[in-house]
Amino acid sequence: MPDEELMKKLVSLCKRLGFVYQSGEIYGGLQSAWDYGPLGVELKRNIENSWWNAMVRTRNDVYGVDTAIITHPEVWRASGHVEHFHDPLVDCRSCKARFRADQVEGRTCPDCGGELTEPRDFGLMFKTFMGPVEDEAAVAFLRPETCQTIFADFRNIVNSMRPGLPFGVAQIGKAFRNEITARNFIFRSREFEQMEMEYFCRPGDAAQLMEYWISERLSWYAKLGIRPSNLRLRPHGQAELAHYASACTDIEYTFPFVQGGYGELEGIACRTDYDLKAHMAASGQDLTFIDQAAGEKVVPHVIETSGGVGRTFLAVLLDSYYEDVIEGRERVVLRLSPELAPVKLAILPLSRKLEPEALAVADILRPLWPAEFDVTGSIGKRYRRMDEIGTPFCITYDFDSQQDASVTIRERDSLGQIRVPVERLVEVLSGIFARGWPD
Ligand code: GAP
C-alpha cells in the first residue's frame, strides 16, 4: 500500500475506533494538540509500562522520578535553553505561511512561490506566569524536555539513594515546545510525552556505555513489535549536535510522511558533564559526586536516552496495520503484541440467549486481563471489530458450551482455535500470555 494511503487509513482508524482525536475538534480543532481516546490511552500506557519495566523495574542501577512540569526559570537559563533553544523562522510575504528556515531550500515559499523573509529566531519554550501578577519576576517555563529537572534534582537523588557509578535516573512525562511547524499527526506536536533516562558514569566509560545503550534501546523497539528492517541508526554530524552534546545517534523509523524516508524516534546522546557543571555554576551548589570505589570526587558524565511516546505509538501502529482476506472477506487487523494490545480478551456469546453464562466467564477473566464483553451483531462482525483494534484472543461461548462447560479461544493472526474447559481457562490463558500461542 502506498505510504500516503496507509497514513490516511491509520489516522481515520485512530479517530473512528477511539485511539486518537484532534483536541478541541468541536471548535475546529486546536492545531497540533491531540487527545488519546479510550483505546489510545491503553496502548500509550502499555508502551510506557513496557519502557518503565525495561528501564527501571528490571534493573538495579536505574531509579525513576516524576518531576514538575512548571519549572524554575533558572533551570532553563543554566541549561542553555533560554539562550539556545530557538528555531530560525521565515514567513512568506505573499501567502503568510510560516516555515522553519532549515526546512526550506532557497528564498521562495514552497506553497505559493512567494518571497520569504529573512530568518529570525523564534523561542521554542512555552512561558507562563506563577501567581496573579504577569511580570518578569513571575515568569516560569513549561519544560521543553523532561531530563533537565533530573539534573536539577541530582543532589537530592544521590543523597536519598546513595548509588555507586554508573547509575541512571528515568522519567516519563509531558514536554512542551512551541514548534513552528507542528504537523504530521502526533509525530510533531506542541504538547507531547518523552521517555528519558540519564545514565551518570565515569568520564572514561561514556563511549562504551553509549554503544551499550544504543543496543539496549534498539532491542526494546524490536520487542515492541517494530520491524528492525524499518529502523536505522543515524550518528549526528558535528554541526548538527545540540549545544550540550559531544555525540548523538538517532534511532530512526521509516515514517511515511518524512522527507528522506526516515524520522527520529529517539536520540541517544553523550551530554558529557555539561548539565551538572552548568547547574553548579548557576546555583552555586556542589553537584560533584564522591566515587567511593575510585576514591575520588568527580562530576559524572551522562549518556542520555530520549524517546517520544507519541512517535513510538505511531510506529507501533504503522508496523502492526495489515489488510488481509479471510474466507473471501477483507479484514483490517492490528497485529499488536499481547503486551501492547489495549484489549487483551473479548468474550463473545454466540447468541444473546447465552449472555448470562458468557457473562459468568467474563467475570472470571476481567479481574485478570483487560477484557471486553460484546453480544451485539453477528459473530463475524464482532471478530472483525476485535481484529481491527488488535485484540489478540477472542473467547466464544457457543451452544455446545452449555453441554461441555468449555469455550473456544481464537487467535487473531493465525485464526487458530482451541477448545478449553472453563475451569482451566485462567491457567491456559496465563500460559499463552507468558509463552505465546501454542504451535
Ligand atoms: N533531552 C533531549 C531531547 O529532548 P530531542 O531530540 O529534542 O532530545 C527527544 O527529543 C525525543 O522527543 C525525540 O526523539 C522525539 O521522539 C520526541 N519529540 C521531540 N519533539 C517532539 C515533538 N514536537 N512532538 C512529538 N515528539 C517530539
PDB file of N, CA, C and O in Angstrom, residues 370-412:
ATOM      1  N   PRO A 370      -7.458  -6.954  30.825  1.00  0.00           N
ATOM      2  CA  PRO A 370      -8.429  -6.023  30.230  1.00  0.00           C
ATOM      3  C   PRO A 370      -9.260  -6.784  29.189  1.00  0.00           C
ATOM      4  O   PRO A 370      -8.718  -7.296  28.207  1.00  0.00           O
ATOM      5  N   ALA A 371     -10.559  -6.896  29.456  1.00  0.00           N
ATOM      6  CA  ALA A 371     -11.401  -7.736  28.590  1.00  0.00           C
ATOM      7  C   ALA A 371     -12.667  -6.986  28.218  1.00  0.00           C
ATOM      8  O   ALA A 371     -13.164  -6.164  28.983  1.00  0.00           O
ATOM      9  N   GLU A 372     -13.168  -7.254  27.006  1.00  0.00           N
ATOM     10  CA  GLU A 372     -14.447  -6.667  26.581  1.00  0.00           C
ATOM     11  C   GLU A 372     -15.463  -7.770  26.437  1.00  0.00           C
ATOM     12  O   GLU A 372     -15.127  -8.882  26.011  1.00  0.00           O
ATOM     13  N   PHE A 373     -16.696  -7.442  26.754  1.00  0.00           N
ATOM     14  CA  PHE A 373     -17.798  -8.377  26.553  1.00  0.00           C
ATOM     15  C   PHE A 373     -18.671  -7.778  25.465  1.00  0.00           C
ATOM     16  O   PHE A 373     -19.057  -6.615  25.543  1.00  0.00           O
ATOM     17  N   ASP A 374     -18.968  -8.549  24.420  1.00  0.00           N
ATOM     18  CA  ASP A 374     -19.753  -7.982  23.316  1.00  0.00           C
ATOM     19  C   ASP A 374     -20.754  -9.010  22.817  1.00  0.00           C
ATOM     20  O   ASP A 374     -20.390 -10.146  22.484  1.00  0.00           O
ATOM     21  N   VAL A 375     -22.010  -8.581  22.757  1.00  0.00           N
ATOM     22  CA  VAL A 375     -23.064  -9.513  22.364  1.00  0.00           C
ATOM     23  C   VAL A 375     -23.814  -9.002  21.123  1.00  0.00           C
ATOM     24  O   VAL A 375     -24.681  -9.689  20.596  1.00  0.00           O
ATOM     25  N   THR A 376     -23.413  -7.807  20.639  1.00  0.00           N
ATOM     26  CA  THR A 376     -24.205  -7.186  19.557  1.00  0.00           C
ATOM     27  C   THR A 376     -23.687  -7.559  18.161  1.00  0.00           C
ATOM     28  O   THR A 376     -22.487  -7.544  17.921  1.00  0.00           O
ATOM     29  N   GLY A 377     -24.621  -7.893  17.255  1.00  0.00           N
ATOM     30  CA  GLY A 377     -24.249  -8.178  15.858  1.00  0.00           C
ATOM     31  C   GLY A 377     -23.799  -9.618  15.666  1.00  0.00           C
ATOM     32  O   GLY A 377     -23.674 -10.389  16.622  1.00  0.00           O
ATOM     33  N   SER A 378     -23.516  -9.944  14.391  1.00  0.00           N
ATOM     34  CA  SER A 378     -23.119 -11.326  14.081  1.00  0.00           C
ATOM     35  C   SER A 378     -21.739 -11.597  14.673  1.00  0.00           C
ATOM     36  O   SER A 378     -20.955 -10.661  14.909  1.00  0.00           O
ATOM     37  N   ILE A 379     -21.443 -12.884  14.867  1.00  0.00           N
ATOM     38  CA  ILE A 379     -20.142 -13.225  15.458  1.00  0.00           C
ATOM     39  C   ILE A 379     -18.999 -12.787  14.529  1.00  0.00           C
ATOM     40  O   ILE A 379     -17.960 -12.320  14.979  1.00  0.00           O
ATOM     41  N   GLY A 380     -19.239 -12.894  13.197  1.00  0.00           N
ATOM     42  CA  GLY A 380     -18.209 -12.484  12.222  1.00  0.00           C
ATOM     43  C   GLY A 380     -17.864 -11.007  12.374  1.00  0.00           C
ATOM     44  O   GLY A 380     -16.704 -10.621  12.379  1.00  0.00           O
ATOM     45  N   LYS A 381     -18.914 -10.187  12.526  1.00  0.00           N
ATOM     46  CA  LYS A 381     -18.700  -8.735  12.681  1.00  0.00           C
ATOM     47  C   LYS A 381     -17.934  -8.443  13.965  1.00  0.00           C
ATOM     48  O   LYS A 381     -17.057  -7.575  14.016  1.00  0.00           O
ATOM     49  N   ARG A 382     -18.286  -9.181  15.012  1.00  0.00           N
ATOM     50  CA  ARG A 382     -17.619  -8.932  16.302  1.00  0.00           C
ATOM     51  C   ARG A 382     -16.140  -9.331  16.231  1.00  0.00           C
ATOM     52  O   ARG A 382     -15.281  -8.648  16.766  1.00  0.00           O
ATOM     53  N   TYR A 383     -15.862 -10.471  15.549  1.00  0.00           N
ATOM     54  CA  TYR A 383     -14.450 -10.859  15.370  1.00  0.00           C
ATOM     55  C   TYR A 383     -13.704  -9.761  14.621  1.00  0.00           C
ATOM     56  O   TYR A 383     -12.590  -9.406  14.966  1.00  0.00           O
ATOM     57  N   ARG A 384     -14.359  -9.211  13.570  1.00  0.00           N
ATOM     58  CA  ARG A 384     -13.656  -8.211  12.749  1.00  0.00           C
ATOM     59  C   ARG A 384     -13.360  -6.949  13.546  1.00  0.00           C
ATOM     60  O   ARG A 384     -12.310  -6.343  13.406  1.00  0.00           O
ATOM     61  N   ARG A 385     -14.310  -6.543  14.413  1.00  0.00           N
ATOM     62  CA  ARG A 385     -14.036  -5.348  15.230  1.00  0.00           C
ATOM     63  C   ARG A 385     -12.853  -5.613  16.162  1.00  0.00           C
ATOM     64  O   ARG A 385     -11.974  -4.763  16.341  1.00  0.00           O
ATOM     65  N   MET A 386     -12.841  -6.814  16.731  1.00  0.00           N
ATOM     66  CA  MET A 386     -11.741  -7.138  17.653  1.00  0.00           C
ATOM     67  C   MET A 386     -10.408  -7.201  16.905  1.00  0.00           C
ATOM     68  O   MET A 386      -9.375  -6.764  17.415  1.00  0.00           O
ATOM     69  N   ASP A 387     -10.407  -7.730  15.671  1.00  0.00           N
ATOM     70  CA  ASP A 387      -9.175  -7.773  14.868  1.00  0.00           C
ATOM     71  C   ASP A 387      -8.675  -6.352  14.610  1.00  0.00           C
ATOM     72  O   ASP A 387      -7.480  -6.068  14.677  1.00  0.00           O
ATOM     73  N   GLU A 388      -9.638  -5.466  14.315  1.00  0.00           N
ATOM     74  CA  GLU A 388      -9.289  -4.094  13.939  1.00  0.00           C
ATOM     75  C   GLU A 388      -8.699  -3.302  15.106  1.00  0.00           C
ATOM     76  O   GLU A 388      -7.905  -2.376  14.903  1.00  0.00           O
ATOM     77  N   ILE A 389      -9.086  -3.642  16.334  1.00  0.00           N
ATOM     78  CA  ILE A 389      -8.499  -2.916  17.476  1.00  0.00           C
ATOM     79  C   ILE A 389      -7.326  -3.704  18.077  1.00  0.00           C
ATOM     80  O   ILE A 389      -6.743  -3.293  19.070  1.00  0.00           O
ATOM     81  N   GLY A 390      -7.010  -4.860  17.471  1.00  0.00           N
ATOM     82  CA  GLY A 390      -5.798  -5.578  17.871  1.00  0.00           C
ATOM     83  C   GLY A 390      -5.972  -6.552  19.022  1.00  0.00           C
ATOM     84  O   GLY A 390      -4.968  -6.974  19.621  1.00  0.00           O
ATOM     85  N   THR A 391      -7.215  -6.939  19.345  1.00  0.00           N
ATOM     86  CA  THR A 391      -7.430  -7.874  20.463  1.00  0.00           C
ATOM     87  C   THR A 391      -6.854  -9.244  20.097  1.00  0.00           C
ATOM     88  O   THR A 391      -7.286  -9.859  19.116  1.00  0.00           O
ATOM     89  N   PRO A 392      -5.877  -9.744  20.858  1.00  0.00           N
ATOM     90  CA  PRO A 392      -5.203 -10.972  20.408  1.00  0.00           C
ATOM     91  C   PRO A 392      -6.056 -12.246  20.524  1.00  0.00           C
ATOM     92  O   PRO A 392      -5.887 -13.153  19.727  1.00  0.00           O
ATOM     93  N   PHE A 393      -6.956 -12.295  21.528  1.00  0.00           N
ATOM     94  CA  PHE A 393      -7.697 -13.545  21.733  1.00  0.00           C
ATOM     95  C   PHE A 393      -9.188 -13.271  21.962  1.00  0.00           C
ATOM     96  O   PHE A 393      -9.562 -12.441  22.792  1.00  0.00           O
ATOM     97  N   CYS A 394     -10.026 -14.006  21.207  1.00  0.00           N
ATOM     98  CA  CYS A 394     -11.476 -13.940  21.414  1.00  0.00           C
ATOM     99  C   CYS A 394     -11.929 -15.262  22.017  1.00  0.00           C
ATOM    100  O   CYS A 394     -11.478 -16.339  21.596  1.00  0.00           O
ATOM    101  N   ILE A 395     -12.816 -15.170  22.987  1.00  0.00           N
ATOM    102  CA  ILE A 395     -13.322 -16.377  23.639  1.00  0.00           C
ATOM    103  C   ILE A 395     -14.801 -16.499  23.316  1.00  0.00           C
ATOM    104  O   ILE A 395     -15.590 -15.607  23.653  1.00  0.00           O
ATOM    105  N   THR A 396     -15.142 -17.556  22.608  1.00  0.00           N
ATOM    106  CA  THR A 396     -16.523 -17.704  22.161  1.00  0.00           C
ATOM    107  C   THR A 396     -17.253 -18.723  23.028  1.00  0.00           C
ATOM    108  O   THR A 396     -16.773 -19.838  23.243  1.00  0.00           O
ATOM    109  N   TYR A 397     -18.401 -18.285  23.509  1.00  0.00           N
ATOM    110  CA  TYR A 397     -19.274 -19.184  24.285  1.00  0.00           C
ATOM    111  C   TYR A 397     -20.414 -19.573  23.348  1.00  0.00           C
ATOM    112  O   TYR A 397     -21.201 -18.742  22.905  1.00  0.00           O
ATOM    113  N   ASP A 398     -20.480 -20.872  22.975  1.00  0.00           N
ATOM    114  CA  ASP A 398     -21.486 -21.295  21.993  1.00  0.00           C
ATOM    115  C   ASP A 398     -22.490 -22.258  22.645  1.00  0.00           C
ATOM    116  O   ASP A 398     -22.441 -22.486  23.857  1.00  0.00           O
ATOM    117  N   PHE A 399     -23.386 -22.823  21.803  1.00  0.00           N
ATOM    118  CA  PHE A 399     -24.422 -23.686  22.395  1.00  0.00           C
ATOM    119  C   PHE A 399     -23.827 -24.964  22.984  1.00  0.00           C
ATOM    120  O   PHE A 399     -24.334 -25.490  23.971  1.00  0.00           O
ATOM    121  N   ASP A 400     -22.700 -25.466  22.404  1.00  0.00           N
ATOM    122  CA  ASP A 400     -22.054 -26.660  22.973  1.00  0.00           C
ATOM    123  C   ASP A 400     -21.496 -26.369  24.370  1.00  0.00           C
ATOM    124  O   ASP A 400     -21.353 -27.266  25.192  1.00  0.00           O
ATOM    125  N   SER A 401     -21.154 -25.062  24.599  1.00  0.00           N
ATOM    126  CA  SER A 401     -20.552 -24.706  25.897  1.00  0.00           C
ATOM    127  C   SER A 401     -21.479 -25.079  27.057  1.00  0.00           C
ATOM    128  O   SER A 401     -21.032 -25.421  28.156  1.00  0.00           O
ATOM    129  N   GLN A 402     -22.782 -25.002  26.775  1.00  0.00           N
ATOM    130  CA  GLN A 402     -23.748 -25.340  27.835  1.00  0.00           C
ATOM    131  C   GLN A 402     -23.627 -26.820  28.226  1.00  0.00           C
ATOM    132  O   GLN A 402     -23.847 -27.189  29.358  1.00  0.00           O
ATOM    133  N   GLN A 403     -23.252 -27.641  27.216  1.00  0.00           N
ATOM    134  CA  GLN A 403     -23.145 -29.083  27.479  1.00  0.00           C
ATOM    135  C   GLN A 403     -21.763 -29.449  28.044  1.00  0.00           C
ATOM    136  O   GLN A 403     -21.671 -30.179  29.026  1.00  0.00           O
ATOM    137  N   ASP A 404     -20.694 -28.930  27.378  1.00  0.00           N
ATOM    138  CA  ASP A 404     -19.357 -29.439  27.754  1.00  0.00           C
ATOM    139  C   ASP A 404     -18.579 -28.473  28.667  1.00  0.00           C
ATOM    140  O   ASP A 404     -17.416 -28.719  28.979  1.00  0.00           O
ATOM    141  N   ALA A 405     -19.241 -27.395  29.111  1.00  0.00           N
ATOM    142  CA  ALA A 405     -18.596 -26.409  30.009  1.00  0.00           C
ATOM    143  C   ALA A 405     -17.224 -25.990  29.478  1.00  0.00           C
ATOM    144  O   ALA A 405     -16.257 -25.836  30.231  1.00  0.00           O
ATOM    145  N   SER A 406     -17.132 -25.833  28.153  1.00  0.00           N
ATOM    146  CA  SER A 406     -15.872 -25.424  27.518  1.00  0.00           C
ATOM    147  C   SER A 406     -16.148 -24.225  26.602  1.00  0.00           C
ATOM    148  O   SER A 406     -17.298 -23.993  26.203  1.00  0.00           O
ATOM    149  N   VAL A 407     -15.079 -23.488  26.265  1.00  0.00           N
ATOM    150  CA  VAL A 407     -15.200 -22.352  25.342  1.00  0.00           C
ATOM    151  C   VAL A 407     -14.096 -22.473  24.294  1.00  0.00           C
ATOM    152  O   VAL A 407     -13.149 -23.244  24.472  1.00  0.00           O
ATOM    153  N   THR A 408     -14.238 -21.686  23.209  1.00  0.00           N
ATOM    154  CA  THR A 408     -13.214 -21.702  22.166  1.00  0.00           C
ATOM    155  C   THR A 408     -12.386 -20.430  22.271  1.00  0.00           C
ATOM    156  O   THR A 408     -12.938 -19.337  22.370  1.00  0.00           O
ATOM    157  N   ILE A 409     -11.053 -20.602  22.251  1.00  0.00           N
ATOM    158  CA  ILE A 409     -10.180 -19.418  22.172  1.00  0.00           C
ATOM    159  C   ILE A 409      -9.718 -19.301  20.722  1.00  0.00           C
ATOM    160  O   ILE A 409      -9.218 -20.269  20.143  1.00  0.00           O
ATOM    161  N   ARG A 410      -9.907 -18.116  20.126  1.00  0.00           N
ATOM    162  CA  ARG A 410      -9.477 -17.861  18.732  1.00  0.00           C
ATOM    163  C   ARG A 410      -8.328 -16.869  18.755  1.00  0.00           C
ATOM    164  O   ARG A 410      -8.406 -15.828  19.405  1.00  0.00           O
ATOM    165  N   GLU A 411      -7.262 -17.224  18.006  1.00  0.00           N
ATOM    166  CA  GLU A 411      -6.094 -16.335  17.972  1.00  0.00           C
ATOM    167  C   GLU A 411      -6.187 -15.436  16.746  1.00  0.00           C
ATOM    168  O   GLU A 411      -6.486 -15.908  15.639  1.00  0.00           O
ATOM    169  N   ARG A 412      -5.925 -14.152  16.933  1.00  0.00           N
ATOM    170  CA  ARG A 412      -6.176 -13.122  15.924  1.00  0.00           C
ATOM    171  C   ARG A 412      -5.390 -13.298  14.621  1.00  0.00           C
ATOM    172  O   ARG A 412      -5.960 -13.171  13.535  1.00  0.00           O
TER     173      ARG A 412
END
